[in-house]
């Protein structure tokens, strides 16, 4: 019974399946990407990543015997000396800073004819940063970030508000000063008008009235005589 065996049989016997994986791994190391069916790409991923792990172990050690041992193990799986040498000497530096996940699979449209699911499997470069997709934020993280955003917005808006308040205060003070100057000028005009008004000519009018009264009294005295 096939208990706890999760590998895909790919419709082939064991010897045929191992040879298929070796040929696909050799092509992937040489070209860095190959186009195949989705089932074969998923079966190739753990196979090639184990070989890359052997190359990383050989690159990390200084013992020649261990290096030779890891090299022979990889050669027994890939079965191509040129591909193994390329992996151990050139490509291994792209994976030294990675703990795993050395390959990536892109799904393609189904193949015409049998409608098989197609895919591209490739080796990830050293400077590859991925798709750059943002992870969905949880409700707790969103709530935790919202007060910080509000405080930052308030801190950013406070200098502008103070500047606007200062400018409004200066404008209002300037308007008040201009209004007070206008009132003082009006008061001065009123005082000058009051000085030039007929009230200031009252003494002259009183003198004329007294002279008229004196002449009228003299006329009355002369008429009585």
PDB file of C-alpha atoms in Angstrom:
ATOM      1  CA  UNK A   1       0.000   0.000   0.000  1.00  0.00           C
ATOM      2  CA  UNK A   2       1.238   3.519  -0.882  1.00  0.00           C
ATOM      3  CA  UNK A   3       1.011   5.157   2.511  1.00  0.00           C
ATOM      4  CA  UNK A   4       2.921   8.443   3.117  1.00  0.00           C
ATOM      5  CA  UNK A   5       4.256   8.584  -0.429  1.00  0.00           C
ATOM      6  CA  UNK A   6       3.396  12.046  -1.728  1.00  0.00           C
ATOM      7  CA  UNK A   7       5.532  12.087  -4.870  1.00  0.00           C
ATOM      8  CA  UNK A   8       3.792  12.099  -8.236  1.00  0.00           C
ATOM      9  CA  UNK A   9       4.377   8.924 -10.252  1.00  0.00           C
ATOM     10  CA  UNK A  10       3.895  10.852 -13.543  1.00  0.00           C
ATOM     11  CA  UNK A  11       2.557   7.684 -15.176  1.00  0.00           C
ATOM     12  CA  UNK A  12       6.056   6.167 -15.350  1.00  0.00           C
ATOM     13  CA  UNK A  13       8.034   3.450 -13.641  1.00  0.00           C
ATOM     14  CA  UNK A  14      10.739   4.268 -11.102  1.00  0.00           C
ATOM     15  CA  UNK A  15      13.726   4.025 -13.485  1.00  0.00           C
ATOM     16  CA  UNK A  16      11.987   6.075 -16.150  1.00  0.00           C
ATOM     17  CA  UNK A  17      10.893   8.693 -13.612  1.00  0.00           C
ATOM     18  CA  UNK A  18      14.422   9.078 -12.149  1.00  0.00           C
ATOM     19  CA  UNK A  19      15.901   9.476 -15.635  1.00  0.00           C
ATOM     20  CA  UNK A  20      13.250  12.080 -16.466  1.00  0.00           C
ATOM     21  CA  UNK A  21      14.067  14.103 -13.336  1.00  0.00           C
ATOM     22  CA  UNK A  22      17.799  13.944 -14.104  1.00  0.00           C
ATOM     23  CA  UNK A  23      17.297  15.202 -17.661  1.00  0.00           C
ATOM     24  CA  UNK A  24      14.986  18.022 -16.537  1.00  0.00           C
ATOM     25  CA  UNK A  25      17.414  19.058 -13.772  1.00  0.00           C
ATOM     26  CA  UNK A  26      20.280  19.146 -16.279  1.00  0.00           C
ATOM     27  CA  UNK A  27      18.237  21.362 -18.631  1.00  0.00           C
ATOM     28  CA  UNK A  28      17.219  23.666 -15.769  1.00  0.00           C
ATOM     29  CA  UNK A  29      20.829  24.138 -14.606  1.00  0.00           C
ATOM     30  CA  UNK A  30      22.012  24.934 -18.134  1.00  0.00           C
ATOM     31  CA  UNK A  31      19.165  27.267 -19.162  1.00  0.00           C
ATOM     32  CA  UNK A  32      17.982  28.526 -15.716  1.00  0.00           C
ATOM     33  CA  UNK A  33      14.360  28.018 -16.866  1.00  0.00           C
ATOM     34  CA  UNK A  34      12.377  25.392 -18.744  1.00  0.00           C
ATOM     35  CA  UNK A  35       8.800  25.032 -19.952  1.00  0.00           C
ATOM     36  CA  UNK A  36       7.014  21.810 -19.043  1.00  0.00           C
ATOM     37  CA  UNK A  37       3.751  20.536 -17.614  1.00  0.00           C
ATOM     38  CA  UNK A  38       2.659  21.701 -14.190  1.00  0.00           C
ATOM     39  CA  UNK A  39       2.831  18.176 -12.744  1.00  0.00           C
ATOM     40  CA  UNK A  40       6.430  17.699 -13.929  1.00  0.00           C
ATOM     41  CA  UNK A  41       7.436  21.143 -12.632  1.00  0.00           C
ATOM     42  CA  UNK A  42       6.055  20.357  -9.181  1.00  0.00           C
ATOM     43  CA  UNK A  43       7.862  17.005  -9.193  1.00  0.00           C
ATOM     44  CA  UNK A  44      11.137  18.632 -10.306  1.00  0.00           C
ATOM     45  CA  UNK A  45      11.136  21.313  -7.597  1.00  0.00           C
ATOM     46  CA  UNK A  46      12.072  19.115  -4.583  1.00  0.00           C
ATOM     47  CA  UNK A  47      14.500  17.105  -6.737  1.00  0.00           C
ATOM     48  CA  UNK A  48      16.544  20.114  -7.917  1.00  0.00           C
ATOM     49  CA  UNK A  49      16.415  21.892  -4.546  1.00  0.00           C
ATOM     50  CA  UNK A  50      18.040  18.908  -2.844  1.00  0.00           C
ATOM     51  CA  UNK A  51      20.848  19.046  -5.417  1.00  0.00           C
ATOM     52  CA  UNK A  52      21.280  22.803  -4.800  1.00  0.00           C
ATOM     53  CA  UNK A  53      21.491  22.113  -1.058  1.00  0.00           C
ATOM     54  CA  UNK A  54      24.372  19.699  -1.717  1.00  0.00           C
ATOM     55  CA  UNK A  55      26.140  22.436  -3.688  1.00  0.00           C
ATOM     56  CA  UNK A  56      25.650  24.894  -0.797  1.00  0.00           C
ATOM     57  CA  UNK A  57      27.111  22.436   1.689  1.00  0.00           C
ATOM     58  CA  UNK A  58      30.154  21.906  -0.521  1.00  0.00           C
ATOM     59  CA  UNK A  59      30.570  25.673  -0.906  1.00  0.00           C
ATOM     60  CA  UNK A  60      30.385  26.264   2.861  1.00  0.00           C
ATOM     61  CA  UNK A  61      33.026  23.701   3.874  1.00  0.00           C
ATOM     62  CA  UNK A  62      36.798  23.797   3.379  1.00  0.00           C
ATOM     63  CA  UNK A  63      37.295  20.045   3.648  1.00  0.00           C
ATOM     64  CA  UNK A  64      38.204  18.605   0.239  1.00  0.00           C
ATOM     65  CA  UNK A  65      36.873  15.174   1.106  1.00  0.00           C
ATOM     66  CA  UNK A  66      33.465  16.576   2.028  1.00  0.00           C
ATOM     67  CA  UNK A  67      33.376  18.676  -1.119  1.00  0.00           C
ATOM     68  CA  UNK A  68      34.152  15.621  -3.211  1.00  0.00           C
ATOM     69  CA  UNK A  69      31.479  13.656  -1.373  1.00  0.00           C
ATOM     70  CA  UNK A  70      28.764  16.275  -1.987  1.00  0.00           C
ATOM     71  CA  UNK A  71      29.870  16.571  -5.621  1.00  0.00           C
ATOM     72  CA  UNK A  72      29.574  12.809  -6.166  1.00  0.00           C
ATOM     73  CA  UNK A  73      26.112  12.732  -4.584  1.00  0.00           C
ATOM     74  CA  UNK A  74      24.905  15.497  -6.892  1.00  0.00           C
ATOM     75  CA  UNK A  75      26.455  13.764  -9.901  1.00  0.00           C
ATOM     76  CA  UNK A  76      24.646  10.532  -9.060  1.00  0.00           C
ATOM     77  CA  UNK A  77      21.333  12.396  -9.257  1.00  0.00           C
ATOM     78  CA  UNK A  78      21.847  14.774 -12.175  1.00  0.00           C
ATOM     79  CA  UNK A  79      24.085  12.396 -14.190  1.00  0.00           C
ATOM     80  CA  UNK A  80      25.813  15.186 -16.139  1.00  0.00           C
ATOM     81  CA  UNK A  81      29.299  16.345 -15.135  1.00  0.00           C
ATOM     82  CA  UNK A  82      29.134  19.701 -16.922  1.00  0.00           C
ATOM     83  CA  UNK A  83      25.849  20.667 -15.278  1.00  0.00           C
ATOM     84  CA  UNK A  84      27.087  19.649 -11.822  1.00  0.00           C
ATOM     85  CA  UNK A  85      30.310  21.646 -12.247  1.00  0.00           C
ATOM     86  CA  UNK A  86      28.334  24.694 -13.387  1.00  0.00           C
ATOM     87  CA  UNK A  87      26.081  24.416 -10.342  1.00  0.00           C
ATOM     88  CA  UNK A  88      28.922  23.922  -7.833  1.00  0.00           C
ATOM     89  CA  UNK A  89      31.212  26.616  -9.296  1.00  0.00           C
ATOM     90  CA  UNK A  90      28.954  29.349 -10.704  1.00  0.00           C
ATOM     91  CA  UNK A  91      25.307  29.130  -9.672  1.00  0.00           C
ATOM     92  CA  UNK A  92      25.839  28.238  -6.024  1.00  0.00           C
ATOM     93  CA  UNK A  93      26.706  31.855  -5.160  1.00  0.00           C
ATOM     94  CA  UNK A  94      23.138  32.897  -6.031  1.00  0.00           C
ATOM     95  CA  UNK A  95      21.763  30.683  -3.263  1.00  0.00           C
ATOM     96  CA  UNK A  96      24.235  31.244  -0.414  1.00  0.00           C
ATOM     97  CA  UNK A  97      21.966  33.808   1.283  1.00  0.00           C
ATOM     98  CA  UNK A  98      18.770  31.791   0.808  1.00  0.00           C
ATOM     99  CA  UNK A  99      17.539  29.231   3.285  1.00  0.00           C
ATOM    100  CA  UNK A 100      15.326  27.566   0.687  1.00  0.00           C
ATOM    101  CA  UNK A 101      12.968  28.250  -2.163  1.00  0.00           C
ATOM    102  CA  UNK A 102      15.521  28.232  -4.976  1.00  0.00           C
ATOM    103  CA  UNK A 103      12.939  27.817  -7.755  1.00  0.00           C
ATOM    104  CA  UNK A 104       9.768  29.555  -8.904  1.00  0.00           C
ATOM    105  CA  UNK A 105       6.881  28.162 -10.951  1.00  0.00           C
ATOM    106  CA  UNK A 106       4.748  30.262 -13.313  1.00  0.00           C
ATOM    107  CA  UNK A 107       1.473  28.789 -14.498  1.00  0.00           C
ATOM    108  CA  UNK A 108       0.683  29.089 -18.216  1.00  0.00           C
ATOM    109  CA  UNK A 109      -2.378  28.525 -20.362  1.00  0.00           C
ATOM    110  CA  UNK A 110      -3.337  24.883 -21.021  1.00  0.00           C
ATOM    111  CA  UNK A 111      -1.671  23.126 -23.920  1.00  0.00           C
ATOM    112  CA  UNK A 112      -3.615  22.780 -27.135  1.00  0.00           C
ATOM    113  CA  UNK A 113      -4.619  19.242 -27.971  1.00  0.00           C
ATOM    114  CA  UNK A 114      -4.778  17.524 -24.586  1.00  0.00           C
ATOM    115  CA  UNK A 115      -5.423  20.676 -22.462  1.00  0.00           C
ATOM    116  CA  UNK A 116      -2.594  19.785 -20.081  1.00  0.00           C
ATOM    117  CA  UNK A 117      -1.690  22.429 -17.490  1.00  0.00           C
ATOM    118  CA  UNK A 118       1.593  24.052 -18.550  1.00  0.00           C
ATOM    119  CA  UNK A 119       4.113  25.936 -16.426  1.00  0.00           C
ATOM    120  CA  UNK A 120       7.574  27.502 -16.404  1.00  0.00           C
ATOM    121  CA  UNK A 121      10.033  26.602 -13.656  1.00  0.00           C
ATOM    122  CA  UNK A 122      13.111  28.796 -13.173  1.00  0.00           C
ATOM    123  CA  UNK A 123      16.032  29.291 -10.809  1.00  0.00           C
ATOM    124  CA  UNK A 124      15.775  32.442  -8.704  1.00  0.00           C
ATOM    125  CA  UNK A 125      18.589  34.960  -9.171  1.00  0.00           C
ATOM    126  CA  UNK A 126      20.598  36.381  -6.291  1.00  0.00           C
ATOM    127  CA  UNK A 127      19.110  39.903  -6.602  1.00  0.00           C
ATOM    128  CA  UNK A 128      15.542  38.667  -7.063  1.00  0.00           C
ATOM    129  CA  UNK A 129      13.167  40.408  -4.629  1.00  0.00           C
ATOM    130  CA  UNK A 130      10.024  38.564  -5.673  1.00  0.00           C
ATOM    131  CA  UNK A 131       6.803  40.023  -6.920  1.00  0.00           C
ATOM    132  CA  UNK A 132       6.646  42.798  -4.329  1.00  0.00           C
ATOM    133  CA  UNK A 133       3.098  41.961  -3.353  1.00  0.00           C
ATOM    134  CA  UNK A 134       1.882  43.489  -0.119  1.00  0.00           C
ATOM    135  CA  UNK A 135       0.612  41.131   2.512  1.00  0.00           C
ATOM    136  CA  UNK A 136      -2.949  41.624   3.671  1.00  0.00           C
ATOM    137  CA  UNK A 137      -2.959  43.504   6.956  1.00  0.00           C
ATOM    138  CA  UNK A 138      -4.874  41.977   9.819  1.00  0.00           C
ATOM    139  CA  UNK A 139      -7.464  43.932  11.761  1.00  0.00           C
ATOM    140  CA  UNK A 140      -5.222  44.175  14.820  1.00  0.00           C
ATOM    141  CA  UNK A 141      -2.313  45.654  12.866  1.00  0.00           C
ATOM    142  CA  UNK A 142      -4.630  48.101  11.109  1.00  0.00           C
ATOM    143  CA  UNK A 143      -6.044  49.267  14.451  1.00  0.00           C
ATOM    144  CA  UNK A 144      -2.564  49.571  15.922  1.00  0.00           C
ATOM    145  CA  UNK A 145      -1.352  51.681  13.015  1.00  0.00           C
ATOM    146  CA  UNK A 146      -4.378  54.005  12.898  1.00  0.00           C
ATOM    147  CA  UNK A 147      -3.579  55.959  16.150  1.00  0.00           C
ATOM    148  CA  UNK A 148       0.016  56.372  15.045  1.00  0.00           C
ATOM    149  CA  UNK A 149      -1.144  57.716  11.693  1.00  0.00           C
ATOM    150  CA  UNK A 150      -3.497  60.175  13.408  1.00  0.00           C
ATOM    151  CA  UNK A 151      -0.770  61.476  15.701  1.00  0.00           C
ATOM    152  CA  UNK A 152       1.633  61.845  12.785  1.00  0.00           C
ATOM    153  CA  UNK A 153      -1.010  63.714  10.782  1.00  0.00           C
ATOM    154  CA  UNK A 154      -1.683  66.005  13.738  1.00  0.00           C
ATOM    155  CA  UNK A 155       2.029  66.642  14.185  1.00  0.00           C
ATOM    156  CA  UNK A 156       2.405  67.447  10.516  1.00  0.00           C
ATOM    157  CA  UNK A 157      -0.632  69.729  10.426  1.00  0.00           C
ATOM    158  CA  UNK A 158       0.189  71.641  13.654  1.00  0.00           C
ATOM    159  CA  UNK A 159       2.978  73.860  12.219  1.00  0.00           C
ATOM    160  CA  UNK A 160       0.796  74.845   9.288  1.00  0.00           C
ATOM    161  CA  UNK A 161      -2.105  75.619  11.630  1.00  0.00           C
ATOM    162  CA  UNK A 162       0.090  77.793  13.831  1.00  0.00           C
ATOM    163  CA  UNK A 163       1.402  79.656  10.808  1.00  0.00           C
ATOM    164  CA  UNK A 164      -2.123  80.239   9.518  1.00  0.00           C
ATOM    165  CA  UNK A 165      -3.253  81.424  12.982  1.00  0.00           C
ATOM    166  CA  UNK A 166      -0.292  83.785  13.237  1.00  0.00           C
ATOM    167  CA  UNK A 167      -1.010  85.189   9.793  1.00  0.00           C
ATOM    168  CA  UNK A 168      -4.711  85.649  10.641  1.00  0.00           C
ATOM    169  CA  UNK A 169      -3.778  87.380  13.919  1.00  0.00           C
ATOM    170  CA  UNK A 170      -1.396  89.730  12.142  1.00  0.00           C
ATOM    171  CA  UNK A 171      -4.033  90.521   9.517  1.00  0.00           C
ATOM    172  CA  UNK A 172      -6.672  91.223  12.175  1.00  0.00           C
ATOM    173  CA  UNK A 173      -4.277  93.452  14.133  1.00  0.00           C
ATOM    174  CA  UNK A 174      -3.413  95.341  10.948  1.00  0.00           C
ATOM    175  CA  UNK A 175      -7.114  95.846  10.204  1.00  0.00           C
ATOM    176  CA  UNK A 176      -7.741  97.089  13.756  1.00  0.00           C
ATOM    177  CA  UNK A 177      -4.841  99.525  13.558  1.00  0.00           C
ATOM    178  CA  UNK A 178      -6.050 100.855  10.202  1.00  0.00           C
ATOM    179  CA  UNK A 179      -9.572 101.195  11.604  1.00  0.00           C
ATOM    180  CA  UNK A 180      -8.291 103.106  14.647  1.00  0.00           C
ATOM    181  CA  UNK A 181      -6.258 105.395  12.399  1.00  0.00           C
ATOM    182  CA  UNK A 182      -9.363 106.039  10.302  1.00  0.00           C
ATOM    183  CA  UNK A 183     -11.393 106.888  13.419  1.00  0.00           C
ATOM    184  CA  UNK A 184      -8.712 109.272  14.680  1.00  0.00           C
ATOM    185  CA  UNK A 185      -8.570 111.042  11.307  1.00  0.00           C
ATOM    186  CA  UNK A 186     -12.366 111.388  11.323  1.00  0.00           C
ATOM    187  CA  UNK A 187     -12.242 112.865  14.839  1.00  0.00           C
ATOM    188  CA  UNK A 188      -9.643 115.378  13.714  1.00  0.00           C
ATOM    189  CA  UNK A 189     -11.813 116.383  10.754  1.00  0.00           C
ATOM    190  CA  UNK A 190     -14.821 116.780  13.040  1.00  0.00           C
ATOM    191  CA  UNK A 191     -12.873 119.034  15.385  1.00  0.00           C
ATOM    192  CA  UNK A 192     -11.614 121.174  12.500  1.00  0.00           C
ATOM    193  CA  UNK A 193     -15.157 121.473  11.138  1.00  0.00           C
ATOM    194  CA  UNK A 194     -16.445 122.456  14.541  1.00  0.00           C
ATOM    195  CA  UNK A 195     -13.833 125.197  14.760  1.00  0.00           C
ATOM    196  CA  UNK A 196     -14.885 126.543  11.350  1.00  0.00           C
ATOM    197  CA  UNK A 197     -18.626 126.282  12.169  1.00  0.00           C
ATOM    198  CA  UNK A 198     -20.848 129.400  12.859  1.00  0.00           C
ATOM    199  CA  UNK A 199     -20.512 128.842  16.580  1.00  0.00           C
ATOM    200  CA  UNK A 200     -17.035 130.321  16.394  1.00  0.00           C
ATOM    201  CA  UNK A 201     -18.486 133.484  14.820  1.00  0.00           C
ATOM    202  CA  UNK A 202     -20.812 134.164  17.768  1.00  0.00           C
ATOM    203  CA  UNK A 203     -18.698 136.997  19.239  1.00  0.00           C
ATOM    204  CA  UNK A 204     -18.932 139.014  16.025  1.00  0.00           C
ATOM    205  CA  UNK A 205     -22.685 138.520  15.871  1.00  0.00           C
ATOM    206  CA  UNK A 206     -23.068 139.643  19.495  1.00  0.00           C
ATOM    207  CA  UNK A 207     -21.093 142.827  18.822  1.00  0.00           C
ATOM    208  CA  UNK A 208     -23.285 143.638  15.864  1.00  0.00           C
ATOM    209  CA  UNK A 209     -26.391 143.046  17.949  1.00  0.00           C
ATOM    210  CA  UNK A 210     -25.132 145.367  20.697  1.00  0.00           C
ATOM    211  CA  UNK A 211     -24.383 148.132  18.178  1.00  0.00           C
ATOM    212  CA  UNK A 212     -27.851 147.752  16.675  1.00  0.00           C
ATOM    213  CA  UNK A 213     -29.426 147.961  20.120  1.00  0.00           C
ATOM    214  CA  UNK A 214     -27.384 151.069  20.895  1.00  0.00           C
ATOM    215  CA  UNK A 215     -28.463 152.801  17.691  1.00  0.00           C
ATOM    216  CA  UNK A 216     -32.089 151.813  18.287  1.00  0.00           C
ATOM    217  CA  UNK A 217     -31.962 153.191  21.840  1.00  0.00           C
ATOM    218  CA  UNK A 218     -30.475 156.481  20.606  1.00  0.00           C
ATOM    219  CA  UNK A 219     -33.253 156.758  18.034  1.00  0.00           C
ATOM    220  CA  UNK A 220     -35.837 156.195  20.745  1.00  0.00           C
ATOM    221  CA  UNK A 221     -34.272 158.879  22.936  1.00  0.00           C
ATOM    222  CA  UNK A 222     -34.206 161.379  20.093  1.00  0.00           C
ATOM    223  CA  UNK A 223     -37.850 160.667  19.275  1.00  0.00           C
ATOM    224  CA  UNK A 224     -38.884 161.224  22.892  1.00  0.00           C
ATOM    225  CA  UNK A 225     -37.159 164.586  22.943  1.00  0.00           C
TER     226      UNK A 225
END
